[in-house]
Coordinates of C-alpha atoms in Angstrom, one line a residue:
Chain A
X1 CA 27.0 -15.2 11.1
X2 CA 23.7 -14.4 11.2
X3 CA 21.5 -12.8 8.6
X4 CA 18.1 -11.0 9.3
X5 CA 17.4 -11.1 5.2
X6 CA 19.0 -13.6 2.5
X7 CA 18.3 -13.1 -1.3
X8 CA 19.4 -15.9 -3.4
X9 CA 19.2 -16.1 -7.6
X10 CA 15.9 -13.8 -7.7
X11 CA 14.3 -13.3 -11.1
X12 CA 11.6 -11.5 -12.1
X13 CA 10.6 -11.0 -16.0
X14 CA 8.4 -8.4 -16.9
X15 CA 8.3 -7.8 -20.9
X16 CA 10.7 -4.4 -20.8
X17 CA 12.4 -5.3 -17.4
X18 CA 14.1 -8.3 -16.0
X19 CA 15.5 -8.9 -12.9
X20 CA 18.3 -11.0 -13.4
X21 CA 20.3 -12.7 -10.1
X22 CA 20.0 -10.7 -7.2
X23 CA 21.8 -12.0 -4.4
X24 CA 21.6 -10.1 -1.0
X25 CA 22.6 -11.3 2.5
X26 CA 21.9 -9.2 5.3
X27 CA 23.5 -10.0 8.6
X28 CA 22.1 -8.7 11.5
X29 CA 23.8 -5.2 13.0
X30 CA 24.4 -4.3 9.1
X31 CA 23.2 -1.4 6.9
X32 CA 23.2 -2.2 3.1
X33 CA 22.5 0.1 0.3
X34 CA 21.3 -0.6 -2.6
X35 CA 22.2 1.8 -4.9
X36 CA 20.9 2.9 -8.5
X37 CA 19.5 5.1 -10.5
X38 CA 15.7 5.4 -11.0
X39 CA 14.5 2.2 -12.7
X40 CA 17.5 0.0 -11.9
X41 CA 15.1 -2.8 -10.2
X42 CA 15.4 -1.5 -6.7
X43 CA 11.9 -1.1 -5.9
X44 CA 11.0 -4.4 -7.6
X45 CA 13.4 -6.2 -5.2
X46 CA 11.5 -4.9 -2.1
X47 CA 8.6 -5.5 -3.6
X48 CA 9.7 -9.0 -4.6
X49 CA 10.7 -9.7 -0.8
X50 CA 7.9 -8.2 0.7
X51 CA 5.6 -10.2 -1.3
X52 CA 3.8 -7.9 -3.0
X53 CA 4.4 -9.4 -6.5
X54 CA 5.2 -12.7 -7.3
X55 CA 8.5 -13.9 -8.5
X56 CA 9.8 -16.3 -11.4
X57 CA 13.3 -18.0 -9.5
X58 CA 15.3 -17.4 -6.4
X59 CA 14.7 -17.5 -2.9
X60 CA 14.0 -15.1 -0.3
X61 CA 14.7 -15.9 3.1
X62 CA 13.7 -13.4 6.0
X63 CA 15.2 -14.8 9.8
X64 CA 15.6 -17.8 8.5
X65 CA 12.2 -18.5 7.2
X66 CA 11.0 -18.4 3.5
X67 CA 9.2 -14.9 3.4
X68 CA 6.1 -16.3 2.0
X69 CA 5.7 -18.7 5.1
X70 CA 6.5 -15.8 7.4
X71 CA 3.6 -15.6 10.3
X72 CA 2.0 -12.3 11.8
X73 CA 4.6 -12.6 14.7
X74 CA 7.7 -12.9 12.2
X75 CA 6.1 -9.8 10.2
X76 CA 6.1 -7.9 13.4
X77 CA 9.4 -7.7 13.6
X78 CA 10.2 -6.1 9.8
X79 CA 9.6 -2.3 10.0
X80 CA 9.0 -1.1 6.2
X81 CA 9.2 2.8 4.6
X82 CA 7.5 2.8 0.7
X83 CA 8.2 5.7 -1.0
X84 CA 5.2 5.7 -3.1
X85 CA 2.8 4.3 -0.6
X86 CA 1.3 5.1 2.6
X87 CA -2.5 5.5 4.8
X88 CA -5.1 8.3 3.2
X89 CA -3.3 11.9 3.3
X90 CA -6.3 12.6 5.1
X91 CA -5.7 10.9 8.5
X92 CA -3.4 12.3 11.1
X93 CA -0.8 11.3 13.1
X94 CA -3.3 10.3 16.4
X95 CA -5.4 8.3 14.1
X96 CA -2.2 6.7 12.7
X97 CA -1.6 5.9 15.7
X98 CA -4.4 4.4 16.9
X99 CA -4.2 2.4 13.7
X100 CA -1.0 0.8 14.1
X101 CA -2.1 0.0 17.7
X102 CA -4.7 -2.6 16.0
X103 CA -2.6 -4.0 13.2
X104 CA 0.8 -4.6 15.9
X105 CA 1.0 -6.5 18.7
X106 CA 4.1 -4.5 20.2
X107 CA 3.2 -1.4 18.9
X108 CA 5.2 1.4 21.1
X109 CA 2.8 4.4 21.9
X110 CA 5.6 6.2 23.7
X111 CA 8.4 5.6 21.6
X112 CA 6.0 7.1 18.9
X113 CA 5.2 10.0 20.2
X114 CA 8.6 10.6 21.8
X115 CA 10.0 10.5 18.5
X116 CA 6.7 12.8 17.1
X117 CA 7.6 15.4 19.3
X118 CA 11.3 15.3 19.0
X119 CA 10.9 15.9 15.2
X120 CA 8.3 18.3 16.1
X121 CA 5.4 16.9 13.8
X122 CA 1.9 18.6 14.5
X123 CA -0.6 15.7 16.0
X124 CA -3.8 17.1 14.3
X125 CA -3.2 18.0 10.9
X126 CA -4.1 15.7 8.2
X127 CA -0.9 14.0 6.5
X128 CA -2.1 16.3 3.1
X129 CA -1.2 19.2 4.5
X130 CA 2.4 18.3 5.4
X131 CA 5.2 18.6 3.3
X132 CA 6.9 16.0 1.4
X133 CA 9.9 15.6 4.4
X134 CA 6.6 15.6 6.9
X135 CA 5.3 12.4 5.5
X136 CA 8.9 10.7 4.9
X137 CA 9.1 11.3 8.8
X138 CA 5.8 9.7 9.9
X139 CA 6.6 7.2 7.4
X140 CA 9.9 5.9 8.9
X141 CA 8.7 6.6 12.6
X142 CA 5.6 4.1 12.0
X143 CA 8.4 1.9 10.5
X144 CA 10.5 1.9 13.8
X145 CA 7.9 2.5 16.6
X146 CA 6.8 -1.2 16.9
X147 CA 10.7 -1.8 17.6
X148 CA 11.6 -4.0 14.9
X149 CA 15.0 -5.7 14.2
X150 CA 14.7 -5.6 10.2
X151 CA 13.9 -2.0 8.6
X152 CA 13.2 -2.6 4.5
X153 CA 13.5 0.9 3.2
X154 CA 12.5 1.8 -0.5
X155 CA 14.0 5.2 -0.6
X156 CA 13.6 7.1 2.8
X157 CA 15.2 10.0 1.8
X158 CA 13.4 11.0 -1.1
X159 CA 12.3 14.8 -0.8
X160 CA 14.1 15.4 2.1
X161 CA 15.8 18.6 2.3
X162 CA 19.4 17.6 3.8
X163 CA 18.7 19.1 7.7
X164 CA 15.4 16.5 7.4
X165 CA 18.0 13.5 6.0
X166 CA 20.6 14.1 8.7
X167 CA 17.9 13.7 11.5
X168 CA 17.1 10.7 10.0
X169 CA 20.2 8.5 9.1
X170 CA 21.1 9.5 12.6
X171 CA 17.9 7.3 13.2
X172 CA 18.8 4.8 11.6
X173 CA 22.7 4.7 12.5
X174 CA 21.2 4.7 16.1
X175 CA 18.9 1.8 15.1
X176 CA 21.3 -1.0 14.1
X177 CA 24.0 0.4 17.1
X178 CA 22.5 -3.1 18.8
X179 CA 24.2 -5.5 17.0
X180 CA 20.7 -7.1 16.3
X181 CA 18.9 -5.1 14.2
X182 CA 19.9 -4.3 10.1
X183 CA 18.7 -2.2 7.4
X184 CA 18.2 -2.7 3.9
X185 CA 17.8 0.7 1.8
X186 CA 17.3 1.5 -1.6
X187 CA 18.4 5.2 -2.8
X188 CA 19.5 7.2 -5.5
X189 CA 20.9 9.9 -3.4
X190 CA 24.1 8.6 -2.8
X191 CA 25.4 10.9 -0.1
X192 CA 22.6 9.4 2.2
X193 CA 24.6 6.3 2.3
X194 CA 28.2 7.8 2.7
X195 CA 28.5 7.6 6.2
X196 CA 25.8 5.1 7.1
X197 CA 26.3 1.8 4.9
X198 CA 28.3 -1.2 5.9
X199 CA 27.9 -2.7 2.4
X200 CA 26.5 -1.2 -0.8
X201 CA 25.4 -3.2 -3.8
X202 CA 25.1 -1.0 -7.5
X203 CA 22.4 -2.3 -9.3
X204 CA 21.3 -1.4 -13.1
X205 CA 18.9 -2.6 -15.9
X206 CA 18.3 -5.6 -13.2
X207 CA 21.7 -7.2 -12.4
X208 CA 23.9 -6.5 -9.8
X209 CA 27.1 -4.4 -11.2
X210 CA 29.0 -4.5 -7.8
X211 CA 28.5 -5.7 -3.6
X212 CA 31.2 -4.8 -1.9
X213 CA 31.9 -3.8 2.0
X214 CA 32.1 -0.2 2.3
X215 CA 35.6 -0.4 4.3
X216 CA 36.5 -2.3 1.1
X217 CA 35.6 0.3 -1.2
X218 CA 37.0 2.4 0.8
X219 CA 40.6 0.7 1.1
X220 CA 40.8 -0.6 -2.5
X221 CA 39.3 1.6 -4.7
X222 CA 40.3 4.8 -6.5
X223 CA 39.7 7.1 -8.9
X224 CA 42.4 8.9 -11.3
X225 CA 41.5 11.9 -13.0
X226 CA 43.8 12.6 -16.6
X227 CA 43.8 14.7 -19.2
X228 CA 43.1 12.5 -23.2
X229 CA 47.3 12.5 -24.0
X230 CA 48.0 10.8 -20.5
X231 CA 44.9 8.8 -20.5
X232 CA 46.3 6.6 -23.4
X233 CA 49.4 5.9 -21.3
X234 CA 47.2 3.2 -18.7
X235 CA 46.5 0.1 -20.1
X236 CA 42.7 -1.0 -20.0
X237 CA 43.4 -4.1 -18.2
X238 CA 45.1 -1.5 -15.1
X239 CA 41.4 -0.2 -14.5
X240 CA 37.7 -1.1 -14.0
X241 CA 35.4 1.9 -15.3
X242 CA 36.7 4.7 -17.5
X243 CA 34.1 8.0 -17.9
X244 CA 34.9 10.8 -20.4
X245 CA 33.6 13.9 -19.0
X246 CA 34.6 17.7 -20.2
X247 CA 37.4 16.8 -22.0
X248 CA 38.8 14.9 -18.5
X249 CA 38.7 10.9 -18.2
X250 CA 37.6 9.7 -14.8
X251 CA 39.4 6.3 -14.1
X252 CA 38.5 3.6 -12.0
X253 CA 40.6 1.3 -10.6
X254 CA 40.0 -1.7 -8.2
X255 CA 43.4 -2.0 -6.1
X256 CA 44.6 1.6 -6.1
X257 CA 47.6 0.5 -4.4
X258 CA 48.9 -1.2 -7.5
X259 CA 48.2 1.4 -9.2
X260 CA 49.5 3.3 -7.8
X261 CA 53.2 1.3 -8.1
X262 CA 52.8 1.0 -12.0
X263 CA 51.6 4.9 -12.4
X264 CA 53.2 6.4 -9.9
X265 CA 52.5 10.0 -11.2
X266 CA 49.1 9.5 -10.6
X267 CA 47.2 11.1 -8.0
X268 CA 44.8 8.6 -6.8
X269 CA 41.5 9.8 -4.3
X270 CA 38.7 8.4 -2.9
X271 CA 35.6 7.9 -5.2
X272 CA 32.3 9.0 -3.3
X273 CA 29.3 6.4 -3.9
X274 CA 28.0 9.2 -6.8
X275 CA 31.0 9.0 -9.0
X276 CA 30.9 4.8 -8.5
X277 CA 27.7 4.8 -9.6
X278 CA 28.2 6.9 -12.5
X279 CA 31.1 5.3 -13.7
X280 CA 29.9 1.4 -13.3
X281 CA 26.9 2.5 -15.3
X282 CA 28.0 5.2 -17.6
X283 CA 31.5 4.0 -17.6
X284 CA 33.0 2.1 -20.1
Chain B
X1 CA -10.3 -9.8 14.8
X2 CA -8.0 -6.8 16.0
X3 CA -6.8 -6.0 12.7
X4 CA -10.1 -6.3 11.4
X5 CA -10.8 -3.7 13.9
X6 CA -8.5 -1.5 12.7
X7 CA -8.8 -2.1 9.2
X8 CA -12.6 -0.7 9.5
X9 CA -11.3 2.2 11.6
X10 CA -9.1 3.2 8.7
X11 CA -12.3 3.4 6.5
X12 CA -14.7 4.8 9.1
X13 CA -11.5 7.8 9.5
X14 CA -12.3 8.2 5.7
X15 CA -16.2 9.1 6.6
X16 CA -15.0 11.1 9.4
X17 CA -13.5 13.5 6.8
X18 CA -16.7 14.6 5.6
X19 CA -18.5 14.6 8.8
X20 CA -19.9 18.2 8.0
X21 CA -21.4 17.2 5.0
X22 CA -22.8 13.3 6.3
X23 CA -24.7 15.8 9.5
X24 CA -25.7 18.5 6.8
X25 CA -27.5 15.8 4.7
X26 CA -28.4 14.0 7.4
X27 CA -30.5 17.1 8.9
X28 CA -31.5 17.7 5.1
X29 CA -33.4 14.9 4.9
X30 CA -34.9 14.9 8.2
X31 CA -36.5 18.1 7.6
X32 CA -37.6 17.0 4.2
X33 CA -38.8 13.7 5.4
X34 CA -41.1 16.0 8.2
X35 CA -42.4 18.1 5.8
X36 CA -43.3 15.5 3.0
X37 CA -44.8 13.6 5.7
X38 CA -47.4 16.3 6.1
X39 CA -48.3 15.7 2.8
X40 CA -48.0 11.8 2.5
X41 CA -46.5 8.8 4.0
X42 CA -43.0 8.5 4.1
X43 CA -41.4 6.0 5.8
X44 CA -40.6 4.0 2.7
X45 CA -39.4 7.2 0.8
X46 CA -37.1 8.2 4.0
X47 CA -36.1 4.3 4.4
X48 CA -34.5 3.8 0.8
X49 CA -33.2 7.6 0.5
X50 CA -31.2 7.0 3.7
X51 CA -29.8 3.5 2.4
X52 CA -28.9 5.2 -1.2
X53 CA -27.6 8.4 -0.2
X54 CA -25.6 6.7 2.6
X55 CA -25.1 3.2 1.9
X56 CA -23.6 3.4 -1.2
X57 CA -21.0 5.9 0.0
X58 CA -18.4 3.1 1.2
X59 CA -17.4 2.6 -2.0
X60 CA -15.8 6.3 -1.8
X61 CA -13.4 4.5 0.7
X62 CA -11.9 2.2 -2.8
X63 CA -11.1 5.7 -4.0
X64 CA -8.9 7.0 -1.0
X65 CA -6.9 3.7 -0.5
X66 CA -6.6 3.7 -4.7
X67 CA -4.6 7.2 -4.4
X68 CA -2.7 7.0 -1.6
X69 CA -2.1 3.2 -2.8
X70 CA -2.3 2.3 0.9
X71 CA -3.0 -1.6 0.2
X72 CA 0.5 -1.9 -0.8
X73 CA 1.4 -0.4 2.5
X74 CA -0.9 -2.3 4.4
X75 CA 0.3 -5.5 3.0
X76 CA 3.8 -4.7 4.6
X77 CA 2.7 -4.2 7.7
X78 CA 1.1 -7.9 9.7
X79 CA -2.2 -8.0 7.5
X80 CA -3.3 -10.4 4.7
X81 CA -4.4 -9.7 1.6
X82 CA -7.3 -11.7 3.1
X83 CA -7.6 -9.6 5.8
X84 CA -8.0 -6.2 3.3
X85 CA -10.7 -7.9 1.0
X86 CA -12.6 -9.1 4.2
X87 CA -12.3 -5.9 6.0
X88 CA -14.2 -4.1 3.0
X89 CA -16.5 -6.5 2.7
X90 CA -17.6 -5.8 5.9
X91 CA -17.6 -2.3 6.0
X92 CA -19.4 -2.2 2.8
X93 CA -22.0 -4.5 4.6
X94 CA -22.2 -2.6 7.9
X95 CA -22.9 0.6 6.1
X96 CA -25.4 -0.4 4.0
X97 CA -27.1 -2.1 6.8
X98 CA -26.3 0.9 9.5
X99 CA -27.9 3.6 6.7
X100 CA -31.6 1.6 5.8
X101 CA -31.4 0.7 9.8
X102 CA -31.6 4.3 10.8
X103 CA -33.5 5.4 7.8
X104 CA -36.4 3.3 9.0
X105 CA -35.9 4.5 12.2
X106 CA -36.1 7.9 12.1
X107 CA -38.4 8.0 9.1
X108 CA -40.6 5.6 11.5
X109 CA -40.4 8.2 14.5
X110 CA -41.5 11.2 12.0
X111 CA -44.5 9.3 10.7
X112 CA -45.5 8.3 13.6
X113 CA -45.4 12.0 15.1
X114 CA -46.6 13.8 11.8
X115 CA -49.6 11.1 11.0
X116 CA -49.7 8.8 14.1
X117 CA -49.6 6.1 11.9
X118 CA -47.6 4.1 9.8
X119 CA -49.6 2.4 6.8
X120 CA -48.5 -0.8 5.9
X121 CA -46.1 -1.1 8.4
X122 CA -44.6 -4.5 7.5
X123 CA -45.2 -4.5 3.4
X124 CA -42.8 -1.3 3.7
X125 CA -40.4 -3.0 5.7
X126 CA -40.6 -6.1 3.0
X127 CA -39.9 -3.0 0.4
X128 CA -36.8 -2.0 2.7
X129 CA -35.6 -5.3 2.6
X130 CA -36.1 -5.9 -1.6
X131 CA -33.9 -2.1 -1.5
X132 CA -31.1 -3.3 0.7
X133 CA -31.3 -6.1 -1.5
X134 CA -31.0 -4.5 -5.1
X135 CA -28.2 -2.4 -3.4
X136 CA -26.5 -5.1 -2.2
X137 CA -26.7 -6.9 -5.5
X138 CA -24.9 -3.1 -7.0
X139 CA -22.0 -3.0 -4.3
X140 CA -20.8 -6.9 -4.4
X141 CA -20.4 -6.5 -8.3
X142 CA -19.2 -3.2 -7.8
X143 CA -16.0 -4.5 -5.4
X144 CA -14.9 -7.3 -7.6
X145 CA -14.6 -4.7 -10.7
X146 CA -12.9 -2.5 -8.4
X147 CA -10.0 -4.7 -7.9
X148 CA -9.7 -5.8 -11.3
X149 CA -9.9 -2.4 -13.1
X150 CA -8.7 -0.5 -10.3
X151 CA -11.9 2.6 -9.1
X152 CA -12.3 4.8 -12.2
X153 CA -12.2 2.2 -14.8
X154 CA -14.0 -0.4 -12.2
X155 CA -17.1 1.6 -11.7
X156 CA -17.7 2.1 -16.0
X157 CA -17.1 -1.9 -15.8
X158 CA -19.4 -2.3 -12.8
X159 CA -22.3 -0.2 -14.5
X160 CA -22.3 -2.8 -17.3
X161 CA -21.9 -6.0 -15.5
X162 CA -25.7 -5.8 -13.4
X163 CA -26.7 -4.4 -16.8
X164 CA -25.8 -7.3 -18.1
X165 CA -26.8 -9.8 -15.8
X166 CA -30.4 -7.8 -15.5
X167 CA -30.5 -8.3 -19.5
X168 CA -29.5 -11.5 -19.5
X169 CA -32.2 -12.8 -16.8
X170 CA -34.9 -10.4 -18.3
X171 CA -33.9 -12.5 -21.4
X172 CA -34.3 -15.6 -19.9
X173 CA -37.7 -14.9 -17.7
X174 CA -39.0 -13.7 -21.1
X175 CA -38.3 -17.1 -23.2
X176 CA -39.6 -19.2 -20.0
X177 CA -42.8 -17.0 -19.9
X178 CA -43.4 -17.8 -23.5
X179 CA -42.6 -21.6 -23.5
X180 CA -44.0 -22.3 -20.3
X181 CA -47.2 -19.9 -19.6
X182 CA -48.3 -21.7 -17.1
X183 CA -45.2 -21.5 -14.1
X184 CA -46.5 -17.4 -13.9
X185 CA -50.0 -18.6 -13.9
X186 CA -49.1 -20.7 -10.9
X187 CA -46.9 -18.6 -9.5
X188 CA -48.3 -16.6 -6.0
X189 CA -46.6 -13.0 -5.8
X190 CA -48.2 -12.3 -2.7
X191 CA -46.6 -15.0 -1.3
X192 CA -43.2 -14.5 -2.4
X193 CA -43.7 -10.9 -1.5
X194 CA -45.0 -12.5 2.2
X195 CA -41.5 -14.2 2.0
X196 CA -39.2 -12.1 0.6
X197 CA -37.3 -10.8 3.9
X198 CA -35.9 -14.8 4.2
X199 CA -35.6 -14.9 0.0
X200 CA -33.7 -11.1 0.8
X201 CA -31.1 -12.7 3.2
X202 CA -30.4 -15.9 1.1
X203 CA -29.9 -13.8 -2.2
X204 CA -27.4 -11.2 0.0
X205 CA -25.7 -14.1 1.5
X206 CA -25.1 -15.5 -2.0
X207 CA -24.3 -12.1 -3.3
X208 CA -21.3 -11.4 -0.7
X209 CA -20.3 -14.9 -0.6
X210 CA -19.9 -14.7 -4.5
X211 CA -18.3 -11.2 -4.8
X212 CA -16.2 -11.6 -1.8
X213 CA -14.3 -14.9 -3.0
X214 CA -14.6 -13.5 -6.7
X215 CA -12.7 -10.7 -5.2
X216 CA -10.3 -12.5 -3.5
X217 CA -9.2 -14.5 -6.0
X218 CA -8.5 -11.4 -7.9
X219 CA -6.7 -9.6 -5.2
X220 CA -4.5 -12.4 -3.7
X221 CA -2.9 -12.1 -7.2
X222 CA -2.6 -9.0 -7.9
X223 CA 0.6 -7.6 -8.3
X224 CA 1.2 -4.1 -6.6

């Protein structure tokens, strides 16, 4: 197998904050998603492997290459979305444009503003006067218009209303549907990733809580809901995470099947990516 | 050299946003140039107020890439941090040097049409040179602050450091003057003076050499 992005043992210390062991492998056609809540060392992990601050351990590789010895060629073909980051609010999207014409070599003019006009962005109004979804747009377009087979996404969704969202994880479902190209994406909006992920990693206070395939998930995982007088019946060795919440205990488990042989008056469901989260990091 | 290219078209997009107010001063000072020049000779006044009204503007450029904390952006795309610190080097340069180029200019053509003459042509062009000078000597420590202290905090910082420096050679001159009276009893002003566009391009050579690899270093390890 071949992986587009491969994160071995990172560390980073900062004095509050440490990234502790983050291990990511990315083949290529894949979408993972790297899920946490705000402050969970998302954004210092694509920071960390886009080189924009140093690291203390670990090893990032991107096709094949250390990512600090990548050259202008292998850059061209990483496509990046920063949620916090961007050209001056007062350009617009022609002088973007003409921009990204100069700093890529394969830069496509057409695909750009085929995609400008199907998501019917103004071309002369400076980015400040769009709304937050606006600029998430452009953003993502000028990740994808120089056709790259590696898109490193630091939460794309982020003030999108949900019509905005849809048009654009139907981008980037329709982006990896080559077999070639992968995504990594950081979120907190768990719903995003639903439908889209291949694999999603649950990350908090640094470390890496879970990575598992979403079919996994998907197959194995469950989620029991009982009142306090049958929640002392399970033994805490039959499940993963348990979450008290309005007098109800969410329960975890990791091979609902089992479970489902040992408890069989249990009604078992399908945990969404919101209620993993919470209970992996809330959960006890 | 393409993404240099572009990298200065990003900054010159900056300017472009206050076009109206760059044409409205621009024809501000024209007609103030005319009609002092009825009066006086102006071409040195017109020469320096072009290259500080103008020239010093780039550094407005710092501000907009500090908010919208594009160098982190631009660092994800194909371009080195090299590559940014170069780029505003340049621009910095070429503005400075575009503003005193057409304030002589056009301050030139109004003399010349207002007086018919142009007194001491080439001391006032020595003058214009010791002003692009001093200014250059302003925006290279300016740039180097900037990155380390970021534009707000970088500009109190780079109001200090030529203060500094000014104080500490002012210092210095002084205690040579007074232990060695003789070196300024020797020394031939006019000559300097005669020389000063060749002393001019050594010192702004030396001052964007410095600053530039001063900023740099700063810059290539900066976290962001």
């Amino acid at each position: 197998m071949e992986y587009n992005l491969e994160i071995t043992d990172l560390e980073k210390k900062y004095q509050d904050f440490h990234l502790n062991h983050i291990n990511i492998k990315l083949p290529q056609g894949k979408i993972i998603g790297l899920l946490g809540q705000n402050g969970s060392g998302k954004t210092t992990t694509i920071k960390a492997l886009l080189n924009l601050i140093s690291y203390d351990k670990g090893n990032i590789k991107i096709f094949g290459k250390k990512s600090t010895e990548l050259t202008k060629e292998d850059r061209e073909n990483i496509g990046v979305v920063l949620d916090d980051s961007f050209f001056s609010p007062i350009l617009n999207v022609n002088d973007i444009n003409k921009l990204m014409k100069h700093f890529y070599q394969h830069w496509n003019e057409k695909l750009y503003y085929d995609m400008i006009k199907k998501f019917k962005i103004p071309c002369n109004k400076p980015l400040k006067e769009f709304s937050n979804g606006m600029k998430m747009k452009i953003k993502v377009l000028c990740a994808i218009a120089h056709e790259p087979k590696l898109l490193i996404l630091d939460e794309p969704t982020n003030g999108l209303d949900p019509i905005f969202r849809y048009e654009i994880v139907d981008l980037f479902a329709d982006f990896v549907s080559n077999k070639e190209n992968s995504i990594l994406m950081t979120t907190h909006i768990t719903s995003d990733l639903e439908h889209l992920v291949d694999e999603v990693i649950f990350i908090d206070q640094g470390r890496i809580l879970l990575d598992i395939p979403k079919k996994q998930l998907e197959d194995e995982y469950g989620i029991i809901e009982v009142l306090p007088e049958h929640f002392n019946t399970i033994k805490k060795e039959e499940y993963k995470k348990c979450l008290k919440y309005k007098n109800i205990y969410f329960i975890l488990v990791t091979s609902k099947q089992e479970f489902q042989k040992k408890y069989p008056k249990f009604e078992i469901r399908k945990p969404s990516l919101e209620e993993m989260m919470l209970l992996l990091v809330k959960g006890e | 050299m393409y993404t240099i290219k572009g990298l200065l078209q990003k900054d010159v997009y900056v300017f472009k946003n206050f076009k109206g107010n760059i044409i409205f001063s621009i024809v501000m000072f024209l007609f103030l140039i005319t009609m002092a020049s009825f009066q006086m000779d102006c071409f040195l006044a017109g020469s320096i107020l072009f290259l500080i009204f103008f020239g010093m503007n780039s550094i407005s450029t710092f501000s907009y890439d500090e908010n919208a904390d594009s160098d982190k952006y631009l660092l994800s795309l194909p371009i080195t941090r090299k590559e940014i610190v170069f780029s505003k080097y340049l621009f910095v340069f070429l503005n400075s040097f575009l503003s005193i180029a057409i304030g002589i200019l056009v301050s030139f053509i109004i003399t010349l049409w207002v007086r018919g003459t142009v007194n001491r042509f080439a001391d006032s062009l020595r003058i214009c040179c010791l002003s692009f000078t001093s200014v250059s000597f302003l925006m290279c420590s300016n740039i180097p602050c900037i990155y380390k202290w970021g534009v707000e905090k970088g500009r109190m910082q780079s109001v200090i450091i030529p203060a500094v420096f000014i104080f500490v050679v002012g210092i210095f001159g002084g205690i040579l003057l007074l232990l060695f009276p003789e070196i300024y009893q020797e020394l031939d002003l006019l000559s300097l003076f005669k020389i000063s566009p060749i002393i001019c391009l050594l010192l702004n050579i030396l001052f964007y050499g410095v600053s530039y690899m001063i900023s740099y270093h700063i810059f290539a390890k900066k976290s962001l």
